[in-house]
Amino acid sequence: MQISKTDTIQTAQPKILVLGATGGTGRLIVSQAVARGYDVTVLARSAEKARDLKGAKFVAGDARDETALRQALQGRDAVVSALGTAASPFREVTLLSTATRALVNAMKAERVSRLVCITGMGAGDSAGHGGFLFNNLLFPLLLRNVYADKDRQEAIVSGSGLDWVLVRPAVLNDKRGRGTIRAVTDLSGFHGGSIAREDVARFVLDQLCDDAWLHRSPLISW
């Protein structure tokens, strides 16, 4: 277990691309990155949804479109993927894996190596560690198809050859961040938890300039 105090790392400020920037966590990633002085570009389909992302450059496009991704990646040092998708209990989900495959190809073509990708508690080898309600109700009834795609997404990232970190947040909430979080890869004693989106955003941004979790998949919670 590593206790991580999510303070801003003092280093050269990166130029980043944020995917999923119009979602709840993505918006906080953008605002915190701008506050840190980062040069931020966002790729989104809707200019209307992105118009309040102050301080970020907007590029119109679909995250599954490799051509749009390559355009947005020009001049970037790193990528944060906060892509998400709604619960889909009856239909197969492919958005996350399709977009991530296109992203990896685009990053290699544009020679951008750093990728911090948010998935979730329950993905990969964290399956079964979400606690009773998550494991027995939410996951099988609502999230099974979403997590099948998160698993595919994680496999694409971990096999990409990039400088990657997979971040698996516990159940997200909109409370005020605490600033200190728990980050673990040994899940033997972990059985569910929660975390504020604000703290997730801080942790994710810290991974752009810190190799502590490079090529690892920390589950983060309070």
mmCIF file of C-alpha atoms in Angstrom:
data_model
loop_
_atom_site.group_PDB
_atom_site.id
_atom_site.type_symbol
_atom_site.label_atom_id
_atom_site.label_comp_id
_atom_site.label_asym_id
_atom_site.label_seq_id
_atom_site.Cartn_x
_atom_site.Cartn_y
_atom_site.Cartn_z
ATOM 1 C CA MET A 1 0.000 0.000 0.000
ATOM 2 C CA GLN A 2 1.160 3.522 -0.758
ATOM 3 C CA ILE A 3 -0.322 6.585 0.912
ATOM 4 C CA SER A 4 -0.211 9.354 -1.643
ATOM 5 C CA LYS A 5 -0.447 13.035 -0.718
ATOM 6 C CA THR A 6 -1.695 14.551 -3.935
ATOM 7 C CA ASP A 7 0.324 17.752 -3.973
ATOM 8 C CA THR A 8 1.378 19.384 -7.208
ATOM 9 C CA ILE A 9 4.687 17.978 -8.383
ATOM 10 C CA GLN A 10 7.257 20.640 -9.065
ATOM 11 C CA THR A 11 8.527 19.887 -12.544
ATOM 12 C CA ALA A 12 8.291 21.194 -16.083
ATOM 13 C CA GLN A 13 4.651 21.776 -16.888
ATOM 14 C CA PRO A 14 3.429 19.260 -19.463
ATOM 15 C CA LYS A 15 1.327 19.852 -22.531
ATOM 16 C CA ILE A 16 -1.548 17.403 -22.250
ATOM 17 C CA LEU A 17 -4.543 16.107 -24.148
ATOM 18 C CA VAL A 18 -7.611 15.185 -22.088
ATOM 19 C CA LEU A 19 -10.218 12.762 -23.396
ATOM 20 C CA GLY A 20 -13.564 12.548 -21.632
ATOM 21 C CA ALA A 21 -13.133 16.173 -20.589
ATOM 22 C CA THR A 22 -16.869 16.931 -20.504
ATOM 23 C CA GLY A 23 -17.605 14.225 -17.905
ATOM 24 C CA GLY A 24 -17.723 14.789 -14.160
ATOM 25 C CA THR A 25 -14.149 13.708 -13.466
ATOM 26 C CA GLY A 26 -12.822 15.015 -16.775
ATOM 27 C CA ARG A 27 -13.969 18.557 -16.005
ATOM 28 C CA LEU A 28 -12.061 18.508 -12.722
ATOM 29 C CA ILE A 29 -8.967 17.163 -14.470
ATOM 30 C CA VAL A 30 -9.103 20.068 -16.910
ATOM 31 C CA SER A 31 -9.703 22.749 -14.269
ATOM 32 C CA GLN A 32 -6.966 21.415 -11.988
ATOM 33 C CA ALA A 33 -4.516 21.064 -14.871
ATOM 34 C CA VAL A 34 -5.151 24.655 -15.952
ATOM 35 C CA ALA A 35 -4.715 25.792 -12.335
ATOM 36 C CA ARG A 36 -1.336 24.034 -12.272
ATOM 37 C CA GLY A 37 -0.285 25.949 -15.355
ATOM 38 C CA TYR A 38 -0.469 22.998 -17.736
ATOM 39 C CA ASP A 39 -1.074 23.549 -21.446
ATOM 40 C CA VAL A 40 -4.366 21.681 -21.935
ATOM 41 C CA THR A 41 -6.118 20.506 -25.099
ATOM 42 C CA VAL A 42 -9.461 18.690 -25.007
ATOM 43 C CA LEU A 43 -10.988 16.569 -27.735
ATOM 44 C CA ALA A 44 -14.778 16.431 -27.659
ATOM 45 C CA ARG A 45 -17.635 16.031 -30.091
ATOM 46 C CA SER A 46 -19.681 18.908 -28.695
ATOM 47 C CA ALA A 47 -18.340 22.445 -28.573
ATOM 48 C CA GLU A 48 -21.388 23.391 -26.517
ATOM 49 C CA LYS A 49 -20.546 20.898 -23.762
ATOM 50 C CA ALA A 50 -16.905 21.980 -23.770
ATOM 51 C CA ARG A 51 -17.477 25.729 -23.841
ATOM 52 C CA ASP A 52 -17.111 26.157 -20.063
ATOM 53 C CA LEU A 53 -13.758 24.365 -19.930
ATOM 54 C CA LYS A 54 -11.902 27.602 -19.340
ATOM 55 C CA GLY A 55 -8.230 27.782 -20.210
ATOM 56 C CA ALA A 56 -8.228 24.695 -22.459
ATOM 57 C CA LYS A 57 -7.919 24.526 -26.221
ATOM 58 C CA PHE A 58 -10.876 22.759 -27.848
ATOM 59 C CA VAL A 59 -10.505 20.355 -30.763
ATOM 60 C CA ALA A 60 -13.708 18.978 -32.276
ATOM 61 C CA GLY A 61 -13.726 15.254 -32.912
ATOM 62 C CA ASP A 62 -14.708 11.770 -31.857
ATOM 63 C CA ALA A 63 -12.312 9.892 -29.562
ATOM 64 C CA ARG A 64 -12.721 6.817 -31.781
ATOM 65 C CA ASP A 65 -11.412 8.705 -34.822
ATOM 66 C CA GLU A 66 -7.666 8.199 -35.194
ATOM 67 C CA THR A 67 -7.337 11.168 -37.561
ATOM 68 C CA ALA A 68 -8.993 13.503 -35.037
ATOM 69 C CA LEU A 69 -6.817 12.087 -32.276
ATOM 70 C CA ARG A 70 -3.647 12.690 -34.246
ATOM 71 C CA GLN A 71 -4.662 16.297 -34.835
ATOM 72 C CA ALA A 72 -5.359 16.819 -31.128
ATOM 73 C CA LEU A 73 -2.073 15.138 -30.142
ATOM 74 C CA GLN A 74 0.140 17.482 -32.097
ATOM 75 C CA GLY A 75 2.507 19.234 -29.715
ATOM 76 C CA ARG A 76 1.350 17.228 -26.705
ATOM 77 C CA ASP A 77 3.572 15.492 -24.148
ATOM 78 C CA ALA A 78 1.006 13.222 -22.539
ATOM 79 C CA VAL A 79 -2.607 12.060 -22.571
ATOM 80 C CA VAL A 80 -5.174 11.642 -19.817
ATOM 81 C CA SER A 81 -8.115 9.431 -20.732
ATOM 82 C CA ALA A 82 -11.163 9.975 -18.550
ATOM 83 C CA LEU A 83 -13.506 8.380 -21.053
ATOM 84 C CA GLY A 84 -16.621 6.861 -19.590
ATOM 85 C CA THR A 85 -19.870 5.352 -20.745
ATOM 86 C CA ALA A 86 -23.330 4.928 -19.286
ATOM 87 C CA ALA A 87 -24.451 1.671 -17.693
ATOM 88 C CA SER A 88 -25.638 -0.704 -20.387
ATOM 89 C CA PRO A 89 -27.216 -3.828 -18.898
ATOM 90 C CA PHE A 90 -28.569 -5.180 -22.192
ATOM 91 C CA ARG A 91 -26.235 -4.040 -24.971
ATOM 92 C CA GLU A 92 -22.590 -4.718 -25.643
ATOM 93 C CA VAL A 93 -20.259 -1.785 -24.909
ATOM 94 C CA THR A 94 -17.334 -1.112 -27.246
ATOM 95 C CA LEU A 95 -16.678 2.639 -26.911
ATOM 96 C CA LEU A 96 -13.826 2.414 -24.417
ATOM 97 C CA SER A 97 -11.835 -0.281 -26.174
ATOM 98 C CA THR A 98 -12.442 1.161 -29.651
ATOM 99 C CA ALA A 99 -11.364 4.655 -28.585
ATOM 100 C CA THR A 100 -8.368 3.351 -26.657
ATOM 101 C CA ARG A 101 -7.138 1.278 -29.586
ATOM 102 C CA ALA A 102 -7.371 4.352 -31.833
ATOM 103 C CA LEU A 103 -5.641 6.453 -29.177
ATOM 104 C CA VAL A 104 -2.691 4.076 -28.810
ATOM 105 C CA ASN A 105 -2.208 4.021 -32.572
ATOM 106 C CA ALA A 106 -2.400 7.814 -32.761
ATOM 107 C CA MET A 107 0.004 8.290 -29.847
ATOM 108 C CA LYS A 108 2.573 6.028 -31.489
ATOM 109 C CA ALA A 109 2.195 7.857 -34.794
ATOM 110 C CA GLU A 110 2.665 11.236 -33.082
ATOM 111 C CA ARG A 111 5.406 9.945 -30.763
ATOM 112 C CA VAL A 112 3.571 10.757 -27.549
ATOM 113 C CA SER A 113 4.432 8.140 -24.955
ATOM 114 C CA ARG A 114 2.773 9.035 -21.637
ATOM 115 C CA LEU A 115 -0.774 7.788 -21.036
ATOM 116 C CA VAL A 116 -2.741 7.937 -17.801
ATOM 117 C CA CYS A 117 -6.026 6.101 -18.245
ATOM 118 C CA ILE A 118 -8.922 5.929 -15.778
ATOM 119 C CA THR A 119 -10.838 2.643 -15.662
ATOM 120 C CA GLY A 120 -12.445 1.622 -12.384
ATOM 121 C CA MET A 121 -12.647 -0.614 -9.342
ATOM 122 C CA GLY A 122 -13.695 -4.006 -10.640
ATOM 123 C CA ALA A 123 -11.597 -3.901 -13.803
ATOM 124 C CA GLY A 124 -8.906 -6.490 -14.455
ATOM 125 C CA ASP A 125 -7.581 -8.224 -11.373
ATOM 126 C CA SER A 126 -9.557 -5.857 -9.108
ATOM 127 C CA ALA A 127 -12.749 -7.781 -9.993
ATOM 128 C CA GLY A 128 -14.497 -8.996 -6.868
ATOM 129 C CA HIS A 129 -13.035 -6.313 -4.600
ATOM 130 C CA GLY A 130 -15.869 -3.787 -4.772
ATOM 131 C CA GLY A 131 -17.758 -4.829 -1.671
ATOM 132 C CA PHE A 132 -21.066 -6.682 -1.340
ATOM 133 C CA LEU A 133 -23.417 -4.213 -3.056
ATOM 134 C CA PHE A 134 -21.041 -3.469 -5.910
ATOM 135 C CA ASN A 135 -20.091 -7.100 -6.529
ATOM 136 C CA ASN A 136 -23.543 -8.627 -6.166
ATOM 137 C CA LEU A 137 -25.952 -5.931 -7.353
ATOM 138 C CA LEU A 138 -24.412 -3.065 -9.316
ATOM 139 C CA PHE A 139 -21.897 -5.134 -11.261
ATOM 140 C CA PRO A 140 -24.085 -8.015 -12.491
ATOM 141 C CA LEU A 141 -27.257 -5.979 -13.004
ATOM 142 C CA LEU A 142 -25.918 -2.746 -14.529
ATOM 143 C CA LEU A 143 -22.176 -2.744 -15.137
ATOM 144 C CA ARG A 144 -21.263 -6.158 -16.519
ATOM 145 C CA ASN A 145 -21.072 -5.002 -20.153
ATOM 146 C CA VAL A 146 -19.295 -1.763 -19.288
ATOM 147 C CA TYR A 147 -16.652 -3.649 -17.333
ATOM 148 C CA ALA A 148 -16.161 -6.204 -20.075
ATOM 149 C CA ASP A 149 -15.124 -3.238 -22.225
ATOM 150 C CA LYS A 150 -12.995 -1.755 -19.440
ATOM 151 C CA ASP A 151 -11.153 -5.080 -19.334
ATOM 152 C CA ARG A 152 -10.520 -4.871 -23.068
ATOM 153 C CA GLN A 153 -9.430 -1.259 -22.630
ATOM 154 C CA GLU A 154 -6.940 -2.186 -19.905
ATOM 155 C CA ALA A 155 -5.502 -4.990 -22.039
ATOM 156 C CA ILE A 156 -4.933 -2.548 -24.913
ATOM 157 C CA VAL A 157 -3.190 -0.043 -22.630
ATOM 158 C CA SER A 158 -1.017 -2.566 -20.800
ATOM 159 C CA GLY A 159 0.073 -4.132 -24.081
ATOM 160 C CA SER A 160 0.676 -0.822 -25.842
ATOM 161 C CA GLY A 161 4.367 -0.362 -25.140
ATOM 162 C CA LEU A 162 3.603 3.186 -23.962
ATOM 163 C CA ASP A 163 4.531 4.737 -20.616
ATOM 164 C CA TRP A 164 1.169 3.987 -19.062
ATOM 165 C CA VAL A 165 -0.602 4.114 -15.722
ATOM 166 C CA LEU A 166 -4.069 2.594 -15.270
ATOM 167 C CA VAL A 167 -5.994 4.303 -12.470
ATOM 168 C CA ARG A 168 -8.878 2.361 -10.917
ATOM 169 C CA PRO A 169 -11.001 4.636 -8.704
ATOM 170 C CA ALA A 170 -13.356 3.207 -6.110
ATOM 171 C CA VAL A 171 -16.995 4.364 -6.212
ATOM 172 C CA LEU A 172 -16.957 8.030 -7.220
ATOM 173 C CA ASN A 173 -18.663 10.815 -5.323
ATOM 174 C CA ASP A 174 -18.886 14.595 -5.657
ATOM 175 C CA LYS A 175 -17.782 15.430 -2.128
ATOM 176 C CA ARG A 176 -14.922 17.787 -1.399
ATOM 177 C CA GLY A 177 -11.545 16.111 -1.846
ATOM 178 C CA ARG A 178 -9.485 15.154 1.165
ATOM 179 C CA GLY A 179 -6.099 15.543 -0.530
ATOM 180 C CA THR A 180 -4.772 12.265 0.866
ATOM 181 C CA ILE A 181 -5.785 8.969 -0.698
ATOM 182 C CA ARG A 182 -4.972 5.273 -0.471
ATOM 183 C CA ALA A 183 -3.452 3.693 -3.581
ATOM 184 C CA VAL A 184 -3.005 -0.092 -3.645
ATOM 185 C CA THR A 185 -2.157 -2.887 -6.023
ATOM 186 C CA ASP A 186 -2.240 -5.610 -3.355
ATOM 187 C CA LEU A 187 -5.997 -6.067 -3.025
ATOM 188 C CA SER A 188 -5.979 -8.969 -0.574
ATOM 189 C CA GLY A 189 -7.576 -6.863 2.163
ATOM 190 C CA PHE A 190 -9.584 -4.485 -0.003
ATOM 191 C CA HIS A 191 -13.367 -4.852 -0.116
ATOM 192 C CA GLY A 192 -14.889 -1.696 -1.550
ATOM 193 C CA GLY A 193 -14.660 2.004 -0.895
ATOM 194 C CA SER A 194 -15.300 5.443 -2.322
ATOM 195 C CA ILE A 195 -13.372 8.522 -3.393
ATOM 196 C CA ALA A 196 -14.119 12.073 -4.502
ATOM 197 C CA ARG A 197 -13.737 12.932 -8.159
ATOM 198 C CA GLU A 198 -11.635 15.883 -7.032
ATOM 199 C CA ASP A 199 -9.061 13.556 -5.478
ATOM 200 C CA VAL A 200 -9.103 11.274 -8.520
ATOM 201 C CA ALA A 201 -8.287 14.269 -10.722
ATOM 202 C CA ARG A 202 -5.349 15.233 -8.499
ATOM 203 C CA PHE A 203 -3.944 11.706 -8.434
ATOM 204 C CA VAL A 204 -4.282 11.324 -12.194
ATOM 205 C CA LEU A 205 -2.483 14.599 -12.905
ATOM 206 C CA ASP A 206 0.325 13.668 -10.524
ATOM 207 C CA GLN A 207 0.994 10.539 -12.605
ATOM 208 C CA LEU A 208 2.007 12.699 -15.570
ATOM 209 C CA CYS A 209 5.209 13.685 -13.797
ATOM 210 C CA ASP A 210 5.858 10.807 -11.405
ATOM 211 C CA ASP A 211 6.987 7.268 -12.238
ATOM 212 C CA ALA A 212 5.925 5.703 -8.925
ATOM 213 C CA TRP A 213 3.019 3.862 -10.560
ATOM 214 C CA LEU A 214 4.431 3.508 -14.074
ATOM 215 C CA HIS A 215 3.238 0.280 -15.745
ATOM 216 C CA ARG A 216 0.993 -0.435 -12.758
ATOM 217 C CA SER A 217 -2.744 -0.324 -12.030
ATOM 218 C CA PRO A 218 -3.377 1.264 -8.615
ATOM 219 C CA LEU A 219 -6.845 1.119 -7.119
ATOM 220 C CA ILE A 220 -7.453 4.418 -5.344
ATOM 221 C CA SER A 221 -9.876 5.159 -2.516
ATOM 222 C CA TRP A 222 -10.164 7.050 0.753
#
